[in-house]
XYZ file of C-alpha atoms in Angstrom:
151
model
C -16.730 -50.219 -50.861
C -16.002 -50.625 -54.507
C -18.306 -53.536 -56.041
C -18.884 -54.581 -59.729
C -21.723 -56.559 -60.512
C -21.377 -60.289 -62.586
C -23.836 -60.385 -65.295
C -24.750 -64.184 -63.515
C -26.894 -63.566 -60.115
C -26.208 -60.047 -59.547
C -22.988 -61.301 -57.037
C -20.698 -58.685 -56.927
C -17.546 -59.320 -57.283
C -14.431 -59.167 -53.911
C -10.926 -57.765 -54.352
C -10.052 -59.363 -50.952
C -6.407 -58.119 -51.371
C -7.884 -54.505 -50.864
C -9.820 -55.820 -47.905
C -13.332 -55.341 -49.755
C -16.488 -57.737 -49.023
C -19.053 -59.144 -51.679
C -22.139 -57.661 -51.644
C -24.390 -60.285 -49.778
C -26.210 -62.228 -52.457
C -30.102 -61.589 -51.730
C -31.513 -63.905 -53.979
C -29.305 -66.910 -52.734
C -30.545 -66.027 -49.340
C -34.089 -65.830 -50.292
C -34.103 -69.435 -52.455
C -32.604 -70.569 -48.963
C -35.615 -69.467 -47.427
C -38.065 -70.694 -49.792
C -36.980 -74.064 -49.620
C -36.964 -73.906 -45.689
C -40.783 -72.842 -45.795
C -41.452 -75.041 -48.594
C -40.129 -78.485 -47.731
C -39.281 -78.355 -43.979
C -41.158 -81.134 -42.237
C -41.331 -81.068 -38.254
C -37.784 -82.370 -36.880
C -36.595 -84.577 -40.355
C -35.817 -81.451 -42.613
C -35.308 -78.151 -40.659
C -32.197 -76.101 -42.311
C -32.061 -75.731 -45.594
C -28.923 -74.300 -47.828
C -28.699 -72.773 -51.096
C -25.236 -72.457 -53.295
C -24.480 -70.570 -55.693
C -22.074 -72.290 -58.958
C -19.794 -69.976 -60.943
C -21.769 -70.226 -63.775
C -24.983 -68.652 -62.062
C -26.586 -71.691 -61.146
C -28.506 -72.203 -58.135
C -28.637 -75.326 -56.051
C -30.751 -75.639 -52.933
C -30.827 -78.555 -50.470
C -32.126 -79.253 -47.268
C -30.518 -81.513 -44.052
C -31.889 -85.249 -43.003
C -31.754 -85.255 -39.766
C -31.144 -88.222 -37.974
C -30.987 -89.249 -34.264
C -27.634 -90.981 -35.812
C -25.783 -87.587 -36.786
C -27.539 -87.017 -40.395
C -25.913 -84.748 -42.955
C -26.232 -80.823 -42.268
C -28.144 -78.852 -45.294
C -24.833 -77.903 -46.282
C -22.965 -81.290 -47.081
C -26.628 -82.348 -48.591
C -25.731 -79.325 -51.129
C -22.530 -80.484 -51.739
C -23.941 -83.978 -53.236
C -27.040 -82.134 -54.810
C -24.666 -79.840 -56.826
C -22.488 -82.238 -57.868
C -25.605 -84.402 -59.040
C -26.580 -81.514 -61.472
C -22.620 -81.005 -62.366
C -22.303 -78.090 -60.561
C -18.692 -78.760 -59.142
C -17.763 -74.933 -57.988
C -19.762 -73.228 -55.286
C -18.716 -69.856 -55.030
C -21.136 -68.582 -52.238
C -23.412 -70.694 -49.754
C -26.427 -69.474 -47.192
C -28.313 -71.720 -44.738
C -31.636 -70.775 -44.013
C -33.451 -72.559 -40.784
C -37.085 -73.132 -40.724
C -40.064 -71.028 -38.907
C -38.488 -68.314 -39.885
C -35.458 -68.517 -37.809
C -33.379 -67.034 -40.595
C -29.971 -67.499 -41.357
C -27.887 -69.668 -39.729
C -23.861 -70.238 -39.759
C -22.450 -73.762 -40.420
C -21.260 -76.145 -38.370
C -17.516 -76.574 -37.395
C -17.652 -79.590 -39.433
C -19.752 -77.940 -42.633
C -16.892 -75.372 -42.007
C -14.324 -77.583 -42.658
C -15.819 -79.856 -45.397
C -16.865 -76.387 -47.263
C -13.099 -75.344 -47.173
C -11.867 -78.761 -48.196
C -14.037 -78.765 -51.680
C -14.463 -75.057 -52.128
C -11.201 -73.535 -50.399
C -12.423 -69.884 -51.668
C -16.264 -70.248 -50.765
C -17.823 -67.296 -49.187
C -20.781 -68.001 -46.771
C -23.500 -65.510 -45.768
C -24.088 -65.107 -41.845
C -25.661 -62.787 -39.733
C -23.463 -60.029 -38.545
C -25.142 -57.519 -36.271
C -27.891 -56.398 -37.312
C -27.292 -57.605 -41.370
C -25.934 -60.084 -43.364
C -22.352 -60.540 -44.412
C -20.700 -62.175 -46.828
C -17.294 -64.094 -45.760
C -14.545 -66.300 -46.912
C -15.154 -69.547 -45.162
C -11.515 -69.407 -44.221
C -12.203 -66.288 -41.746
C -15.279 -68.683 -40.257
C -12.218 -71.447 -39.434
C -8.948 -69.500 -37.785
C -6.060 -71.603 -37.764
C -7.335 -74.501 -40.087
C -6.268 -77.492 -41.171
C -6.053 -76.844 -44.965
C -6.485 -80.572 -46.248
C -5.204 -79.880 -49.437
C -2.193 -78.140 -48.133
C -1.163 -81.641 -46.696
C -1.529 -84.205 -50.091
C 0.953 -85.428 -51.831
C 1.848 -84.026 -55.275
């Protein structure tokens, strides 16, 4: 697999056209997982998620759970990035507590993640690693919100 490396975050950088993956961005993963052991408190915060902007920037978040249906650490990261201006995630990771490592979103963190960053990639486990993929392959046959706006 041919990579080049950004000078922001050591990502690499996808030709998805030529069928290449990112390289899985360790340090996103591992800010994921210090904020997991670092702020997770019994059954209120137990995921947390990490994004990474296109200028470098990282912005970590955990969820608030709620017997209600409380936001997922992903759509918490989606308001916490666009609080620091951070409007374009380019990769996201969620970490769960205990060391339970990395988790995949929700079907509805899926969605939400392809309706504000349509080219996103999100790190899950994939055998026995971690894989970087376009949140598109985590949602076959989606509805493509933006596809369906006027104008």
């Amino acid at each position: 697999m041919s990579t080049s490396d950004h000078a922001a975050g050591g990502r690499a950088a996808v030709d998805h056209e030529a069928g290449h993956r990112p390289a899985v961005d360790h340090e996103l993963v591992e800010a994921a997982r210090a904020v997991a052991q670092r702020y997770s408190r019994g059954d209120n915060h137990t995921v947390a998620a990490a994004g990474r902007n296109a200028d470098g920037r990282i912005v970590t978040a955990v969820n608030v759970y709620h017997f209600t249906g409380g936001p997922c650490a992903e759509l918490v990261l989606i308001g916490a990035a666009a609080g620091q201006g951070a409007y374009d995630l380019t990769t996201v990771v969620a970490v769960a507590d205990q060391g339970r490592g990395v988790v995949p979103p929700c079907g509805r963190c899926r969605q939400v993640l392809l309706d504000y960053f349509p080219t996103v990639e999100i790190i899950v486990e994939r055998g026995p690693g971690l894989v970087a993929l376009p949140v598109l392959d985590l949602l076959p046959e989606a509805y493509v919100w933006a596809e369906h706006q006027d104008g």
